[in-house]
């Protein structure tokens, strides 16, 4: 399987670096696999700095798409003082702040390397294949992807998604599934399975419906949607 390309999506990581490494090992994700990360790499979990560095290195391997999540937006807004750093801290930014201080030995956001800001600046709002649409949060089902509103893409609710006018299936995160299981509406699948809470980090093979999960404790499991 390691030599055959799979199209994989990975849900909201939220600084859960240990779960991410375990998931890559468990799902046997290789350079041959096409991986789409659905955003929310930072905040809440303990290792946002290491997660971002991992994604930068994975991008260099190729076959990788990293989407922007609302937490990346909040981190950049905190940097640019477009929103208060206290407000960002209240939604998990304090953990990101601490992570960068510990890994890069600076003070708060001043410790974030330029390469990490460049990575955040260049994240994609969405990604499409012939059969699937990948977004962080949601889509307006009656609107072509090039005309979608950012509020919907980054902040929308999964359960508001109707069948998209393109006929493609939507793969997203953002709306955390406290059950720890992916949620399918048939025309849309959410794989934010609460990795930063008491749940799991999920990797979904969008073609077969097989998914793999790992958590911060190193536990793993697999099933099919």
mmCIF file of C-alpha atoms in Angstrom:
data_model
loop_
_atom_site.group_PDB
_atom_site.id
_atom_site.type_symbol
_atom_site.label_atom_id
_atom_site.label_comp_id
_atom_site.label_asym_id
_atom_site.label_seq_id
_atom_site.Cartn_x
_atom_site.Cartn_y
_atom_site.Cartn_z
ATOM 1 C CA UNK A 1 0.000 0.000 0.000
ATOM 2 C CA UNK A 2 2.901 2.342 0.746
ATOM 3 C CA UNK A 3 3.730 2.508 -2.953
ATOM 4 C CA UNK A 4 0.178 3.188 -4.155
ATOM 5 C CA UNK A 5 -1.164 6.736 -4.089
ATOM 6 C CA UNK A 6 -4.128 7.260 -1.809
ATOM 7 C CA UNK A 7 -6.068 10.505 -1.492
ATOM 8 C CA UNK A 8 -6.176 11.198 2.224
ATOM 9 C CA UNK A 9 -7.667 13.958 4.353
ATOM 10 C CA UNK A 10 -6.565 14.743 7.915
ATOM 11 C CA UNK A 11 -8.793 16.663 10.307
ATOM 12 C CA UNK A 12 -8.115 19.392 12.847
ATOM 13 C CA UNK A 13 -4.759 18.731 14.564
ATOM 14 C CA UNK A 14 -4.823 21.600 17.088
ATOM 15 C CA UNK A 15 -1.261 21.159 18.290
ATOM 16 C CA UNK A 16 -1.598 17.407 18.902
ATOM 17 C CA UNK A 17 1.819 16.496 17.551
ATOM 18 C CA UNK A 18 2.064 13.101 19.253
ATOM 19 C CA UNK A 19 -1.254 12.036 17.739
ATOM 20 C CA UNK A 20 -0.124 13.273 14.316
ATOM 21 C CA UNK A 21 3.088 11.249 14.367
ATOM 22 C CA UNK A 22 1.252 8.158 15.589
ATOM 23 C CA UNK A 23 -1.395 8.597 12.878
ATOM 24 C CA UNK A 24 1.214 8.804 10.107
ATOM 25 C CA UNK A 25 2.810 5.628 11.421
ATOM 26 C CA UNK A 26 -0.468 3.759 11.901
ATOM 27 C CA UNK A 27 -1.962 4.702 8.508
ATOM 28 C CA UNK A 28 1.423 4.071 6.829
ATOM 29 C CA UNK A 29 1.278 7.464 5.116
ATOM 30 C CA UNK A 30 4.100 7.786 2.610
ATOM 31 C CA UNK A 31 5.413 10.338 0.119
ATOM 32 C CA UNK A 32 3.310 8.588 -2.535
ATOM 33 C CA UNK A 33 0.055 9.504 -0.774
ATOM 34 C CA UNK A 34 -1.755 12.717 -1.655
ATOM 35 C CA UNK A 35 -2.615 14.296 1.706
ATOM 36 C CA UNK A 36 -4.983 17.214 2.287
ATOM 37 C CA UNK A 37 -4.805 18.803 5.738
ATOM 38 C CA UNK A 38 -8.052 20.583 6.605
ATOM 39 C CA UNK A 39 -6.763 23.416 8.804
ATOM 40 C CA UNK A 40 -6.662 24.295 12.518
ATOM 41 C CA UNK A 41 -3.086 23.161 13.059
ATOM 42 C CA UNK A 42 -2.553 25.487 16.016
ATOM 43 C CA UNK A 43 -4.137 26.341 19.396
ATOM 44 C CA UNK A 44 -5.479 24.241 22.288
ATOM 45 C CA UNK A 45 -3.061 21.306 22.053
ATOM 46 C CA UNK A 46 0.494 21.443 23.462
ATOM 47 C CA UNK A 47 2.716 21.377 20.354
ATOM 48 C CA UNK A 48 1.524 23.833 17.697
ATOM 49 C CA UNK A 49 5.093 24.862 16.805
ATOM 50 C CA UNK A 50 6.110 21.263 16.102
ATOM 51 C CA UNK A 51 2.938 20.611 14.109
ATOM 52 C CA UNK A 52 3.577 23.591 11.823
ATOM 53 C CA UNK A 53 7.209 22.571 11.297
ATOM 54 C CA UNK A 54 6.062 19.032 10.442
ATOM 55 C CA UNK A 55 3.626 20.399 7.843
ATOM 56 C CA UNK A 56 6.289 22.618 6.291
ATOM 57 C CA UNK A 57 8.526 19.585 5.886
ATOM 58 C CA UNK A 58 5.655 17.505 4.481
ATOM 59 C CA UNK A 59 4.955 20.250 1.919
ATOM 60 C CA UNK A 60 8.540 19.895 0.725
ATOM 61 C CA UNK A 61 7.935 16.183 0.113
ATOM 62 C CA UNK A 62 5.110 17.051 -2.296
ATOM 63 C CA UNK A 63 1.638 15.567 -2.783
ATOM 64 C CA UNK A 64 0.455 17.790 0.077
ATOM 65 C CA UNK A 65 -2.216 20.491 0.387
ATOM 66 C CA UNK A 66 -2.615 22.530 3.567
ATOM 67 C CA UNK A 67 -5.869 24.455 3.963
ATOM 68 C CA UNK A 68 -6.423 27.477 6.174
ATOM 69 C CA UNK A 69 -8.541 27.104 9.304
ATOM 70 C CA UNK A 70 -10.117 29.762 11.469
ATOM 71 C CA UNK A 71 -7.455 29.273 14.153
ATOM 72 C CA UNK A 72 -4.690 30.135 11.690
ATOM 73 C CA UNK A 73 -6.648 33.303 10.895
ATOM 74 C CA UNK A 74 -6.898 34.161 14.584
ATOM 75 C CA UNK A 75 -3.172 33.597 15.086
ATOM 76 C CA UNK A 76 -2.300 35.914 12.201
ATOM 77 C CA UNK A 77 -4.785 38.507 13.411
ATOM 78 C CA UNK A 78 -3.186 38.399 16.856
ATOM 79 C CA UNK A 79 0.202 38.970 15.256
ATOM 80 C CA UNK A 80 -1.090 41.963 13.323
ATOM 81 C CA UNK A 81 -3.089 43.253 16.288
ATOM 82 C CA UNK A 82 -6.322 42.992 14.292
ATOM 83 C CA UNK A 83 -7.779 41.214 17.292
ATOM 84 C CA UNK A 84 -6.669 41.171 20.892
ATOM 85 C CA UNK A 85 -4.097 38.628 21.931
ATOM 86 C CA UNK A 86 -6.137 38.088 25.056
ATOM 87 C CA UNK A 87 -9.132 37.112 22.928
ATOM 88 C CA UNK A 88 -6.973 34.695 20.937
ATOM 89 C CA UNK A 89 -5.596 33.226 24.146
ATOM 90 C CA UNK A 90 -9.132 32.482 25.321
ATOM 91 C CA UNK A 91 -9.721 30.154 22.348
ATOM 92 C CA UNK A 92 -6.470 28.226 22.765
ATOM 93 C CA UNK A 93 -3.879 30.716 21.568
ATOM 94 C CA UNK A 94 -2.154 30.598 24.951
ATOM 95 C CA UNK A 95 -1.045 27.034 24.208
ATOM 96 C CA UNK A 96 0.394 28.129 20.856
ATOM 97 C CA UNK A 97 2.188 31.032 22.516
ATOM 98 C CA UNK A 98 3.744 28.668 25.067
ATOM 99 C CA UNK A 99 4.668 26.130 22.396
ATOM 100 C CA UNK A 100 6.669 28.635 20.351
ATOM 101 C CA UNK A 101 8.404 29.980 23.442
ATOM 102 C CA UNK A 102 9.461 26.455 24.437
ATOM 103 C CA UNK A 103 10.612 25.290 20.988
ATOM 104 C CA UNK A 104 12.148 28.484 19.600
ATOM 105 C CA UNK A 105 13.215 30.191 22.841
ATOM 106 C CA UNK A 106 11.734 33.610 22.193
ATOM 107 C CA UNK A 107 8.897 35.641 23.647
ATOM 108 C CA UNK A 108 5.432 34.646 22.429
ATOM 109 C CA UNK A 109 4.727 35.390 18.780
ATOM 110 C CA UNK A 110 8.169 36.965 18.421
ATOM 111 C CA UNK A 111 9.495 33.413 18.668
ATOM 112 C CA UNK A 112 7.599 32.271 15.548
ATOM 113 C CA UNK A 113 10.106 31.726 12.695
ATOM 114 C CA UNK A 114 9.607 33.641 9.455
ATOM 115 C CA UNK A 115 9.166 30.315 7.659
ATOM 116 C CA UNK A 116 6.142 29.568 9.834
ATOM 117 C CA UNK A 117 4.523 32.937 9.115
ATOM 118 C CA UNK A 118 5.177 32.348 5.404
ATOM 119 C CA UNK A 119 3.491 28.956 5.683
ATOM 120 C CA UNK A 120 0.447 30.498 7.386
ATOM 121 C CA UNK A 121 0.269 33.300 4.814
ATOM 122 C CA UNK A 122 0.150 30.841 1.921
ATOM 123 C CA UNK A 123 -2.468 28.358 3.124
ATOM 124 C CA UNK A 124 -5.245 27.540 0.655
ATOM 125 C CA UNK A 125 -8.923 28.396 1.256
ATOM 126 C CA UNK A 126 -10.173 25.224 -0.440
ATOM 127 C CA UNK A 127 -9.134 22.391 -2.736
ATOM 128 C CA UNK A 128 -11.015 20.410 -5.372
ATOM 129 C CA UNK A 129 -10.586 17.102 -7.171
ATOM 130 C CA UNK A 130 -12.939 15.650 -9.806
ATOM 131 C CA UNK A 131 -15.089 14.088 -7.057
ATOM 132 C CA UNK A 132 -14.421 16.017 -3.854
ATOM 133 C CA UNK A 133 -14.301 19.484 -2.325
ATOM 134 C CA UNK A 134 -12.003 19.983 0.665
ATOM 135 C CA UNK A 135 -12.604 22.932 3.002
ATOM 136 C CA UNK A 136 -11.989 23.719 6.636
ATOM 137 C CA UNK A 137 -15.524 24.378 7.823
ATOM 138 C CA UNK A 138 -18.393 24.523 5.332
ATOM 139 C CA UNK A 139 -19.651 25.602 1.915
ATOM 140 C CA UNK A 140 -22.693 27.368 0.542
ATOM 141 C CA UNK A 141 -24.249 24.566 -1.492
ATOM 142 C CA UNK A 142 -25.643 26.895 -4.169
ATOM 143 C CA UNK A 143 -22.423 28.825 -4.805
ATOM 144 C CA UNK A 144 -19.468 27.867 -7.024
ATOM 145 C CA UNK A 145 -16.279 27.425 -5.053
ATOM 146 C CA UNK A 146 -14.554 30.475 -6.548
ATOM 147 C CA UNK A 147 -17.414 32.636 -5.232
ATOM 148 C CA UNK A 148 -17.664 31.258 -1.690
ATOM 149 C CA UNK A 149 -17.629 33.668 1.253
ATOM 150 C CA UNK A 150 -14.677 33.313 3.620
ATOM 151 C CA UNK A 151 -16.971 33.352 6.661
ATOM 152 C CA UNK A 152 -18.577 30.155 5.384
ATOM 153 C CA UNK A 153 -15.312 28.436 4.401
ATOM 154 C CA UNK A 154 -13.610 29.101 7.742
ATOM 155 C CA UNK A 155 -16.411 29.484 10.276
ATOM 156 C CA UNK A 156 -19.510 27.782 8.863
ATOM 157 C CA UNK A 157 -21.326 24.880 10.470
ATOM 158 C CA UNK A 158 -21.054 21.369 9.056
ATOM 159 C CA UNK A 159 -24.737 20.619 9.543
ATOM 160 C CA UNK A 160 -25.711 23.543 7.313
ATOM 161 C CA UNK A 161 -24.079 21.928 4.263
ATOM 162 C CA UNK A 162 -26.494 20.809 1.572
ATOM 163 C CA UNK A 163 -25.566 18.840 -1.557
ATOM 164 C CA UNK A 164 -23.180 21.093 -3.476
ATOM 165 C CA UNK A 165 -24.239 22.316 -6.917
ATOM 166 C CA UNK A 166 -21.112 20.723 -8.429
ATOM 167 C CA UNK A 167 -22.256 17.268 -7.342
ATOM 168 C CA UNK A 168 -18.981 16.784 -5.470
ATOM 169 C CA UNK A 169 -18.772 15.413 -1.935
ATOM 170 C CA UNK A 170 -17.509 17.871 0.694
ATOM 171 C CA UNK A 171 -14.766 16.830 3.137
ATOM 172 C CA UNK A 172 -14.308 19.186 6.083
ATOM 173 C CA UNK A 173 -13.413 19.647 9.734
ATOM 174 C CA UNK A 174 -14.138 22.493 12.200
ATOM 175 C CA UNK A 175 -17.384 21.175 13.713
ATOM 176 C CA UNK A 176 -15.916 18.936 16.391
ATOM 177 C CA UNK A 177 -17.533 15.541 16.725
ATOM 178 C CA UNK A 178 -17.373 14.856 20.441
ATOM 179 C CA UNK A 179 -18.231 11.203 19.740
ATOM 180 C CA UNK A 180 -14.730 10.832 18.319
ATOM 181 C CA UNK A 181 -16.197 9.406 15.107
ATOM 182 C CA UNK A 182 -16.381 10.978 11.636
ATOM 183 C CA UNK A 183 -19.863 12.180 10.689
ATOM 184 C CA UNK A 184 -21.309 11.586 7.221
ATOM 185 C CA UNK A 185 -24.317 13.340 5.728
ATOM 186 C CA UNK A 186 -23.858 11.385 2.514
ATOM 187 C CA UNK A 187 -22.951 14.480 0.501
ATOM 188 C CA UNK A 188 -20.517 15.746 3.164
ATOM 189 C CA UNK A 189 -18.182 14.218 5.752
ATOM 190 C CA UNK A 190 -16.734 15.929 8.834
ATOM 191 C CA UNK A 191 -13.504 14.507 10.249
ATOM 192 C CA UNK A 192 -12.849 16.900 13.118
ATOM 193 C CA UNK A 193 -13.019 14.229 15.806
ATOM 194 C CA UNK A 194 -11.879 16.329 18.767
ATOM 195 C CA UNK A 195 -8.176 15.458 18.840
ATOM 196 C CA UNK A 196 -7.468 18.269 21.292
ATOM 197 C CA UNK A 197 -10.220 17.125 23.647
ATOM 198 C CA UNK A 198 -10.923 13.553 24.615
ATOM 199 C CA UNK A 199 -11.251 12.373 21.021
ATOM 200 C CA UNK A 200 -9.074 11.329 18.109
ATOM 201 C CA UNK A 201 -7.146 12.662 15.126
ATOM 202 C CA UNK A 202 -8.611 11.211 11.925
ATOM 203 C CA UNK A 203 -7.154 10.374 8.521
ATOM 204 C CA UNK A 204 -9.771 9.486 5.893
ATOM 205 C CA UNK A 205 -9.197 7.755 2.569
ATOM 206 C CA UNK A 206 -11.819 9.691 0.622
ATOM 207 C CA UNK A 207 -12.044 7.090 -2.141
ATOM 208 C CA UNK A 208 -12.607 3.997 -0.007
ATOM 209 C CA UNK A 209 -14.145 5.466 3.163
ATOM 210 C CA UNK A 210 -11.560 3.723 5.331
ATOM 211 C CA UNK A 211 -10.309 5.888 8.186
ATOM 212 C CA UNK A 212 -7.517 5.630 10.725
ATOM 213 C CA UNK A 213 -7.396 7.369 14.088
ATOM 214 C CA UNK A 214 -4.785 8.075 16.743
ATOM 215 C CA UNK A 215 -4.849 10.041 19.978
ATOM 216 C CA UNK A 216 -2.344 11.809 22.185
ATOM 217 C CA UNK A 217 -1.979 8.693 24.346
ATOM 218 C CA UNK A 218 -0.756 6.697 21.344
ATOM 219 C CA UNK A 219 -3.896 4.582 20.960
ATOM 220 C CA UNK A 220 -5.071 3.738 17.451
ATOM 221 C CA UNK A 221 -8.141 2.340 15.717
ATOM 222 C CA UNK A 222 -9.554 2.014 12.218
ATOM 223 C CA UNK A 223 -12.955 1.568 10.584
ATOM 224 C CA UNK A 224 -14.913 2.490 7.456
ATOM 225 C CA UNK A 225 -17.578 5.154 6.976
#
